Amino acid sequence: MNGRRVVVTGMGMVASCGVGPAAFWEGLLAEPPPGERRLTTFDPSPWLGPKEARRTDRFAQFAVAAAAMALEDAGELHADPDRCGVIIGSGVGGLETLEKQIVICHTKGPGRVSPFLVPMMMANAGAANVSMRFGWRGPCETTVTACAAGTHAIANAARMVASGVIDAALTGG
């Protein structure tokens, strides 16, 4: 490990308390509303076309949106795409897609299940979609360690940058 300095140059967030760094921070400081806090109003259209959004589970849509915001926040990146990695943490993957397709299978039959079920529900769909969307061809990894997955992904990305394996990373979870 050569001990290169690791810095955060851009941030993007998609959370129930806010989408984007400013809204997220405001949401963290605000009095939380009573009851369950789910992200019910997320619109993927600024980041994904209609067909692409239909073929992408919400958790992967969140990853693409957060990555796009982070890249915009960071400004122009002068790095070799082969040395840019995507390391995303996910507790489980596309459960929303799995739930919907189970209902479709039971109500309409197995022939109506989406052919995109498996790629949409896999835990690595977030990292894969981000990597493909932005053309980052370095390591593309998914950390699956329950609630700690995002933190582990950030630590793994920092280690990869510090050791010189990659020059830049899109990471989180």
mmCIF file with all atom_site columns, C-alpha atoms in Angstrom:
data_model
loop_
_atom_site.group_PDB
_atom_site.id
_atom_site.type_symbol
_atom_site.label_atom_id
_atom_site.label_alt_id
_atom_site.label_comp_id
_atom_site.label_asym_id
_atom_site.label_entity_id
_atom_site.label_seq_id
_atom_site.pdbx_PDB_ins_code
_atom_site.Cartn_x
_atom_site.Cartn_y
_atom_site.Cartn_z
_atom_site.occupancy
_atom_site.B_iso_or_equiv
_atom_site.pdbx_formal_charge
_atom_site.auth_seq_id
_atom_site.auth_comp_id
_atom_site.auth_asym_id
_atom_site.auth_atom_id
_atom_site.pdbx_PDB_model_num
ATOM 1   C CA . MET A 1 1   ? 0.000   0.000   0.000   1.00 0.00 ? 1   MET A CA 1
ATOM 2   C CA . ASN A 1 2   ? 1.516   3.315   -1.018  1.00 0.00 ? 2   ASN A CA 1
ATOM 3   C CA . GLY A 1 3   ? -0.686  5.359   1.317   1.00 0.00 ? 3   GLY A CA 1
ATOM 4   C CA . ARG A 1 4   ? -2.122  7.762   -1.240  1.00 0.00 ? 4   ARG A CA 1
ATOM 5   C CA . ARG A 1 5   ? -4.421  10.345  0.277   1.00 0.00 ? 5   ARG A CA 1
ATOM 6   C CA . VAL A 1 6   ? -8.127  9.595   -0.120  1.00 0.00 ? 6   VAL A CA 1
ATOM 7   C CA . VAL A 1 7   ? -10.570 12.504  -0.406  1.00 0.00 ? 7   VAL A CA 1
ATOM 8   C CA . VAL A 1 8   ? -14.302 12.878  -1.014  1.00 0.00 ? 8   VAL A CA 1
ATOM 9   C CA . THR A 1 9   ? -14.832 15.149  -4.014  1.00 0.00 ? 9   THR A CA 1
ATOM 10  C CA . GLY A 1 10  ? -18.576 14.816  -4.532  1.00 0.00 ? 10  GLY A CA 1
ATOM 11  C CA . MET A 1 11  ? -21.685 13.559  -2.782  1.00 0.00 ? 11  MET A CA 1
ATOM 12  C CA . GLY A 1 12  ? -25.121 12.373  -3.809  1.00 0.00 ? 12  GLY A CA 1
ATOM 13  C CA . MET A 1 13  ? -27.883 11.055  -1.597  1.00 0.00 ? 13  MET A CA 1
ATOM 14  C CA . VAL A 1 14  ? -31.252 9.404   -2.041  1.00 0.00 ? 14  VAL A CA 1
ATOM 15  C CA . ALA A 1 15  ? -32.940 8.969   1.325   1.00 0.00 ? 15  ALA A CA 1
ATOM 16  C CA . SER A 1 16  ? -36.296 9.373   3.007   1.00 0.00 ? 16  SER A CA 1
ATOM 17  C CA . CYS A 1 17  ? -35.105 12.611  4.615   1.00 0.00 ? 17  CYS A CA 1
ATOM 18  C CA . GLY A 1 18  ? -34.031 14.150  1.298   1.00 0.00 ? 18  GLY A CA 1
ATOM 19  C CA . VAL A 1 19  ? -32.764 13.610  -2.241  1.00 0.00 ? 19  VAL A CA 1
ATOM 20  C CA . GLY A 1 20  ? -29.485 15.418  -2.903  1.00 0.00 ? 20  GLY A CA 1
ATOM 21  C CA . PRO A 1 21  ? -26.938 16.748  -0.400  1.00 0.00 ? 21  PRO A CA 1
ATOM 22  C CA . ALA A 1 22  ? -28.780 19.979  0.517   1.00 0.00 ? 22  ALA A CA 1
ATOM 23  C CA . ALA A 1 23  ? -32.209 18.354  0.962   1.00 0.00 ? 23  ALA A CA 1
ATOM 24  C CA . PHE A 1 24  ? -30.641 15.432  2.835   1.00 0.00 ? 24  PHE A CA 1
ATOM 25  C CA . TRP A 1 25  ? -28.902 17.760  5.311   1.00 0.00 ? 25  TRP A CA 1
ATOM 26  C CA . GLU A 1 26  ? -32.082 19.813  5.817   1.00 0.00 ? 26  GLU A CA 1
ATOM 27  C CA . GLY A 1 27  ? -34.005 16.596  6.413   1.00 0.00 ? 27  GLY A CA 1
ATOM 28  C CA . LEU A 1 28  ? -31.494 15.412  8.990   1.00 0.00 ? 28  LEU A CA 1
ATOM 29  C CA . LEU A 1 29  ? -31.848 18.661  10.925  1.00 0.00 ? 29  LEU A CA 1
ATOM 30  C CA . ALA A 1 30  ? -35.656 18.819  10.711  1.00 0.00 ? 30  ALA A CA 1
ATOM 31  C CA . GLU A 1 31  ? -38.135 17.330  13.146  1.00 0.00 ? 31  GLU A CA 1
ATOM 32  C CA . PRO A 1 32  ? -39.028 13.894  11.750  1.00 0.00 ? 32  PRO A CA 1
ATOM 33  C CA . PRO A 1 33  ? -42.646 13.347  10.767  1.00 0.00 ? 33  PRO A CA 1
ATOM 34  C CA . PRO A 1 34  ? -44.554 10.774  12.812  1.00 0.00 ? 34  PRO A CA 1
ATOM 35  C CA . GLY A 1 35  ? -44.760 7.202   11.594  1.00 0.00 ? 35  GLY A CA 1
ATOM 36  C CA . GLU A 1 36  ? -42.844 5.347   8.955   1.00 0.00 ? 36  GLU A CA 1
ATOM 37  C CA . ARG A 1 37  ? -40.551 7.385   6.703   1.00 0.00 ? 37  ARG A CA 1
ATOM 38  C CA . ARG A 1 38  ? -40.372 5.887   3.247   1.00 0.00 ? 38  ARG A CA 1
ATOM 39  C CA . LEU A 1 39  ? -39.204 7.508   0.052   1.00 0.00 ? 39  LEU A CA 1
ATOM 40  C CA . THR A 1 40  ? -42.522 7.520   -1.804  1.00 0.00 ? 40  THR A CA 1
ATOM 41  C CA . THR A 1 41  ? -42.046 10.426  -4.217  1.00 0.00 ? 41  THR A CA 1
ATOM 42  C CA . PHE A 1 42  ? -38.763 9.455   -5.916  1.00 0.00 ? 42  PHE A CA 1
ATOM 43  C CA . ASP A 1 43  ? -38.844 10.176  -9.656  1.00 0.00 ? 43  ASP A CA 1
ATOM 44  C CA . PRO A 1 44  ? -36.071 8.397   -11.595 1.00 0.00 ? 44  PRO A CA 1
ATOM 45  C CA . SER A 1 45  ? -36.709 10.343  -14.831 1.00 0.00 ? 45  SER A CA 1
ATOM 46  C CA . PRO A 1 46  ? -33.857 12.861  -14.365 1.00 0.00 ? 46  PRO A CA 1
ATOM 47  C CA . TRP A 1 47  ? -31.420 9.932   -14.424 1.00 0.00 ? 47  TRP A CA 1
ATOM 48  C CA . LEU A 1 48  ? -33.134 7.082   -16.303 1.00 0.00 ? 48  LEU A CA 1
ATOM 49  C CA . GLY A 1 49  ? -35.353 6.915   -19.371 1.00 0.00 ? 49  GLY A CA 1
ATOM 50  C CA . PRO A 1 50  ? -38.835 5.334   -19.039 1.00 0.00 ? 50  PRO A CA 1
ATOM 51  C CA . LYS A 1 51  ? -37.841 1.930   -20.445 1.00 0.00 ? 51  LYS A CA 1
ATOM 52  C CA . GLU A 1 52  ? -34.629 1.825   -18.414 1.00 0.00 ? 52  GLU A CA 1
ATOM 53  C CA . ALA A 1 53  ? -36.522 2.778   -15.240 1.00 0.00 ? 53  ALA A CA 1
ATOM 54  C CA . ARG A 1 54  ? -39.042 -0.050  -15.785 1.00 0.00 ? 54  ARG A CA 1
ATOM 55  C CA . ARG A 1 55  ? -36.164 -2.520  -16.098 1.00 0.00 ? 55  ARG A CA 1
ATOM 56  C CA . THR A 1 56  ? -34.331 -1.281  -12.999 1.00 0.00 ? 56  THR A CA 1
ATOM 57  C CA . ASP A 1 57  ? -35.329 -1.955  -9.390  1.00 0.00 ? 57  ASP A CA 1
ATOM 58  C CA . ARG A 1 58  ? -35.728 1.092   -7.147  1.00 0.00 ? 58  ARG A CA 1
ATOM 59  C CA . PHE A 1 59  ? -32.578 0.347   -5.153  1.00 0.00 ? 59  PHE A CA 1
ATOM 60  C CA . ALA A 1 60  ? -30.511 0.432   -8.368  1.00 0.00 ? 60  ALA A CA 1
ATOM 61  C CA . GLN A 1 61  ? -32.358 3.600   -9.493  1.00 0.00 ? 61  GLN A CA 1
ATOM 62  C CA . PHE A 1 62  ? -31.320 5.162   -6.178  1.00 0.00 ? 62  PHE A CA 1
ATOM 63  C CA . ALA A 1 63  ? -27.697 4.112   -6.804  1.00 0.00 ? 63  ALA A CA 1
ATOM 64  C CA . VAL A 1 64  ? -27.646 5.641   -10.305 1.00 0.00 ? 64  VAL A CA 1
ATOM 65  C CA . ALA A 1 65  ? -29.246 8.874   -9.057  1.00 0.00 ? 65  ALA A CA 1
ATOM 66  C CA . ALA A 1 66  ? -26.854 9.203   -6.103  1.00 0.00 ? 66  ALA A CA 1
ATOM 67  C CA . ALA A 1 67  ? -23.857 8.479   -8.347  1.00 0.00 ? 67  ALA A CA 1
ATOM 68  C CA . ALA A 1 68  ? -24.985 11.077  -10.902 1.00 0.00 ? 68  ALA A CA 1
ATOM 69  C CA . MET A 1 69  ? -25.368 13.679  -8.152  1.00 0.00 ? 69  MET A CA 1
ATOM 70  C CA . ALA A 1 70  ? -21.932 12.799  -6.739  1.00 0.00 ? 70  ALA A CA 1
ATOM 71  C CA . LEU A 1 71  ? -20.286 13.125  -10.149 1.00 0.00 ? 71  LEU A CA 1
ATOM 72  C CA . GLU A 1 72  ? -22.010 16.450  -10.774 1.00 0.00 ? 72  GLU A CA 1
ATOM 73  C CA . ASP A 1 73  ? -20.964 17.669  -7.322  1.00 0.00 ? 73  ASP A CA 1
ATOM 74  C CA . ALA A 1 74  ? -17.355 16.569  -7.923  1.00 0.00 ? 74  ALA A CA 1
ATOM 75  C CA . GLY A 1 75  ? -17.023 18.433  -11.204 1.00 0.00 ? 75  GLY A CA 1
ATOM 76  C CA . GLU A 1 76  ? -14.972 17.285  -14.169 1.00 0.00 ? 76  GLU A CA 1
ATOM 77  C CA . LEU A 1 77  ? -13.048 14.088  -13.531 1.00 0.00 ? 77  LEU A CA 1
ATOM 78  C CA . HIS A 1 78  ? -9.827  13.516  -15.432 1.00 0.00 ? 78  HIS A CA 1
ATOM 79  C CA . ALA A 1 79  ? -9.281  9.810   -14.860 1.00 0.00 ? 79  ALA A CA 1
ATOM 80  C CA . ASP A 1 80  ? -8.863  6.688   -16.944 1.00 0.00 ? 80  ASP A CA 1
ATOM 81  C CA . PRO A 1 81  ? -12.223 4.819   -16.858 1.00 0.00 ? 81  PRO A CA 1
ATOM 82  C CA . ASP A 1 82  ? -10.250 1.572   -16.485 1.00 0.00 ? 82  ASP A CA 1
ATOM 83  C CA . ARG A 1 83  ? -8.922  2.928   -13.157 1.00 0.00 ? 83  ARG A CA 1
ATOM 84  C CA . CYS A 1 84  ? -12.310 4.076   -11.845 1.00 0.00 ? 84  CYS A CA 1
ATOM 85  C CA . GLY A 1 85  ? -14.179 1.630   -9.628  1.00 0.00 ? 85  GLY A CA 1
ATOM 86  C CA . VAL A 1 86  ? -17.748 1.259   -8.417  1.00 0.00 ? 86  VAL A CA 1
ATOM 87  C CA . ILE A 1 87  ? -18.136 -0.296  -4.972  1.00 0.00 ? 87  ILE A CA 1
ATOM 88  C CA . ILE A 1 88  ? -21.728 -0.285  -3.690  1.00 0.00 ? 88  ILE A CA 1
ATOM 89  C CA . GLY A 1 89  ? -23.140 -1.812  -0.524  1.00 0.00 ? 89  GLY A CA 1
ATOM 90  C CA . SER A 1 90  ? -26.559 -3.459  -0.521  1.00 0.00 ? 90  SER A CA 1
ATOM 91  C CA . GLY A 1 91  ? -28.304 -5.364  2.221   1.00 0.00 ? 91  GLY A CA 1
ATOM 92  C CA . VAL A 1 92  ? -30.141 -7.656  -0.167  1.00 0.00 ? 92  VAL A CA 1
ATOM 93  C CA . GLY A 1 93  ? -30.887 -6.213  -3.632  1.00 0.00 ? 93  GLY A CA 1
ATOM 94  C CA . GLY A 1 94  ? -34.152 -5.767  -5.491  1.00 0.00 ? 94  GLY A CA 1
ATOM 95  C CA . LEU A 1 95  ? -36.761 -7.032  -3.049  1.00 0.00 ? 95  LEU A CA 1
ATOM 96  C CA . GLU A 1 96  ? -39.456 -4.752  -4.457  1.00 0.00 ? 96  GLU A CA 1
ATOM 97  C CA . THR A 1 97  ? -39.080 -6.394  -7.863  1.00 0.00 ? 97  THR A CA 1
ATOM 98  C CA . LEU A 1 98  ? -39.081 -9.870  -6.327  1.00 0.00 ? 98  LEU A CA 1
ATOM 99  C CA . GLU A 1 99  ? -42.258 -9.146  -4.354  1.00 0.00 ? 99  GLU A CA 1
ATOM 100 C CA . LYS A 1 100 ? -44.086 -7.786  -7.422  1.00 0.00 ? 100 LYS A CA 1
ATOM 101 C CA . GLN A 1 101 ? -43.048 -10.716 -9.597  1.00 0.00 ? 101 GLN A CA 1
ATOM 102 C CA . ILE A 1 102 ? -44.133 -13.276 -6.985  1.00 0.00 ? 102 ILE A CA 1
ATOM 103 C CA . VAL A 1 103 ? -47.607 -11.687 -7.010  1.00 0.00 ? 103 VAL A CA 1
ATOM 104 C CA . ILE A 1 104 ? -47.648 -11.730 -10.828 1.00 0.00 ? 104 ILE A CA 1
ATOM 105 C CA . CYS A 1 105 ? -46.610 -15.396 -10.849 1.00 0.00 ? 105 CYS A CA 1
ATOM 106 C CA . HIS A 1 106 ? -49.403 -16.337 -8.443  1.00 0.00 ? 106 HIS A CA 1
ATOM 107 C CA . THR A 1 107 ? -52.129 -14.209 -10.057 1.00 0.00 ? 107 THR A CA 1
ATOM 108 C CA . LYS A 1 108 ? -51.280 -14.359 -13.774 1.00 0.00 ? 108 LYS A CA 1
ATOM 109 C CA . GLY A 1 109 ? -49.030 -17.404 -14.062 1.00 0.00 ? 109 GLY A CA 1
ATOM 110 C CA . PRO A 1 110 ? -45.297 -17.962 -14.533 1.00 0.00 ? 110 PRO A CA 1
ATOM 111 C CA . GLY A 1 111 ? -45.434 -16.948 -18.198 1.00 0.00 ? 111 GLY A CA 1
ATOM 112 C CA . ARG A 1 112 ? -46.138 -13.355 -17.143 1.00 0.00 ? 112 ARG A CA 1
ATOM 113 C CA . VAL A 1 113 ? -43.082 -13.028 -14.877 1.00 0.00 ? 113 VAL A CA 1
ATOM 114 C CA . SER A 1 114 ? -40.671 -10.406 -16.209 1.00 0.00 ? 114 SER A CA 1
ATOM 115 C CA . PRO A 1 115 ? -37.617 -11.736 -18.044 1.00 0.00 ? 115 PRO A CA 1
ATOM 116 C CA . PHE A 1 116 ? -35.741 -8.989  -16.181 1.00 0.00 ? 116 PHE A CA 1
ATOM 117 C CA . LEU A 1 117 ? -36.558 -10.451 -12.745 1.00 0.00 ? 117 LEU A CA 1
ATOM 118 C CA . VAL A 1 118 ? -33.110 -11.902 -12.048 1.00 0.00 ? 118 VAL A CA 1
ATOM 119 C CA . PRO A 1 119 ? -30.984 -8.967  -13.273 1.00 0.00 ? 119 PRO A CA 1
ATOM 120 C CA . MET A 1 120 ? -33.302 -6.535  -11.462 1.00 0.00 ? 120 MET A CA 1
ATOM 121 C CA . MET A 1 121 ? -33.199 -8.311  -8.104  1.00 0.00 ? 121 MET A CA 1
ATOM 122 C CA . MET A 1 122 ? -29.525 -9.288  -7.873  1.00 0.00 ? 122 MET A CA 1
ATOM 123 C CA . ALA A 1 123 ? -27.623 -7.491  -5.110  1.00 0.00 ? 123 ALA A CA 1
ATOM 124 C CA . ASN A 1 124 ? -24.978 -6.332  -7.598  1.00 0.00 ? 124 ASN A CA 1
ATOM 125 C CA . ALA A 1 125 ? -27.536 -4.549  -9.826  1.00 0.00 ? 125 ALA A CA 1
ATOM 126 C CA . GLY A 1 126 ? -26.832 -1.185  -8.177  1.00 0.00 ? 126 GLY A CA 1
ATOM 127 C CA . ALA A 1 127 ? -23.083 -1.305  -8.823  1.00 0.00 ? 127 ALA A CA 1
ATOM 128 C CA . ALA A 1 128 ? -23.558 -2.801  -12.296 1.00 0.00 ? 128 ALA A CA 1
ATOM 129 C CA . ASN A 1 129 ? -26.025 -0.098  -13.358 1.00 0.00 ? 129 ASN A CA 1
ATOM 130 C CA . VAL A 1 130 ? -23.765 2.684   -12.062 1.00 0.00 ? 130 VAL A CA 1
ATOM 131 C CA . SER A 1 131 ? -20.702 1.215   -13.778 1.00 0.00 ? 131 SER A CA 1
ATOM 132 C CA . MET A 1 132 ? -22.490 0.802   -17.115 1.00 0.00 ? 132 MET A CA 1
ATOM 133 C CA . ARG A 1 133 ? -24.246 4.183   -16.935 1.00 0.00 ? 133 ARG A CA 1
ATOM 134 C CA . PHE A 1 134 ? -21.040 6.161   -16.407 1.00 0.00 ? 134 PHE A CA 1
ATOM 135 C CA . GLY A 1 135 ? -18.622 3.924   -18.341 1.00 0.00 ? 135 GLY A CA 1
ATOM 136 C CA . TRP A 1 136 ? -16.421 3.149   -15.352 1.00 0.00 ? 136 TRP A CA 1
ATOM 137 C CA . ARG A 1 137 ? -14.541 -0.012  -16.294 1.00 0.00 ? 137 ARG A CA 1
ATOM 138 C CA . GLY A 1 138 ? -12.439 -0.614  -13.179 1.00 0.00 ? 138 GLY A CA 1
ATOM 139 C CA . PRO A 1 139 ? -13.474 -2.939  -10.363 1.00 0.00 ? 139 PRO A CA 1
ATOM 140 C CA . CYS A 1 140 ? -17.242 -3.218  -9.974  1.00 0.00 ? 140 CYS A CA 1
ATOM 141 C CA . GLU A 1 141 ? -18.080 -4.788  -6.636  1.00 0.00 ? 141 GLU A CA 1
ATOM 142 C CA . THR A 1 142 ? -20.990 -5.188  -4.265  1.00 0.00 ? 142 THR A CA 1
ATOM 143 C CA . THR A 1 143 ? -20.588 -5.526  -0.532  1.00 0.00 ? 143 THR A CA 1
ATOM 144 C CA . VAL A 1 144 ? -23.453 -7.435  1.079   1.00 0.00 ? 144 VAL A CA 1
ATOM 145 C CA . THR A 1 145 ? -23.128 -7.167  4.856   1.00 0.00 ? 145 THR A CA 1
ATOM 146 C CA . ALA A 1 146 ? -26.637 -6.212  5.986   1.00 0.00 ? 146 ALA A CA 1
ATOM 147 C CA . CYS A 1 147 ? -26.904 -2.774  7.616   1.00 0.00 ? 147 CYS A CA 1
ATOM 148 C CA . ALA A 1 148 ? -23.138 -2.185  7.448   1.00 0.00 ? 148 ALA A CA 1
ATOM 149 C CA . ALA A 1 149 ? -22.918 -2.744  3.676   1.00 0.00 ? 149 ALA A CA 1
ATOM 150 C CA . GLY A 1 150 ? -22.639 0.940   2.724   1.00 0.00 ? 150 GLY A CA 1
ATOM 151 C CA . THR A 1 151 ? -19.960 1.618   5.335   1.00 0.00 ? 151 THR A CA 1
ATOM 152 C CA . HIS A 1 152 ? -18.006 -1.471  4.270   1.00 0.00 ? 152 HIS A CA 1
ATOM 153 C CA . ALA A 1 153 ? -18.254 -0.406  0.614   1.00 0.00 ? 153 ALA A CA 1
ATOM 154 C CA . ILE A 1 154 ? -16.866 3.050   1.421   1.00 0.00 ? 154 ILE A CA 1
ATOM 155 C CA . ALA A 1 155 ? -13.990 1.518   3.409   1.00 0.00 ? 155 ALA A CA 1
ATOM 156 C CA . ASN A 1 156 ? -13.213 -0.939  0.587   1.00 0.00 ? 156 ASN A CA 1
ATOM 157 C CA . ALA A 1 157 ? -13.209 1.876   -1.973  1.00 0.00 ? 157 ALA A CA 1
ATOM 158 C CA . ALA A 1 158 ? -10.937 4.015   0.224   1.00 0.00 ? 158 ALA A CA 1
ATOM 159 C CA . ARG A 1 159 ? -8.491  1.094   0.573   1.00 0.00 ? 159 ARG A CA 1
ATOM 160 C CA . MET A 1 160 ? -8.469  0.574   -3.193  1.00 0.00 ? 160 MET A CA 1
ATOM 161 C CA . VAL A 1 161 ? -7.713  4.257   -3.830  1.00 0.00 ? 161 VAL A CA 1
ATOM 162 C CA . ALA A 1 162 ? -5.089  4.446   -1.054  1.00 0.00 ? 162 ALA A CA 1
ATOM 163 C CA . SER A 1 163 ? -3.297  1.348   -2.330  1.00 0.00 ? 163 SER A CA 1
ATOM 164 C CA . GLY A 1 164 ? -3.277  2.560   -5.947  1.00 0.00 ? 164 GLY A CA 1
ATOM 165 C CA . VAL A 1 165 ? -5.578  -0.144  -7.331  1.00 0.00 ? 165 VAL A CA 1
ATOM 166 C CA . ILE A 1 166 ? -7.910  2.591   -8.622  1.00 0.00 ? 166 ILE A CA 1
ATOM 167 C CA . ASP A 1 167 ? -7.720  6.370   -8.943  1.00 0.00 ? 167 ASP A CA 1
ATOM 168 C CA . ALA A 1 168 ? -11.393 7.164   -8.285  1.00 0.00 ? 168 ALA A CA 1
ATOM 169 C CA . ALA A 1 169 ? -14.445 5.414   -6.877  1.00 0.00 ? 169 ALA A CA 1
ATOM 170 C CA . LEU A 1 170 ? -18.187 5.811   -6.788  1.00 0.00 ? 170 LEU A CA 1
ATOM 171 C CA . THR A 1 171 ? -19.157 4.239   -3.493  1.00 0.00 ? 171 THR A CA 1
ATOM 172 C CA . GLY A 1 172 ? -21.849 4.092   -0.846  1.00 0.00 ? 172 GLY A CA 1
ATOM 173 C CA . GLY A 1 173 ? -24.928 2.074   -0.096  1.00 0.00 ? 173 GLY A CA 1
#
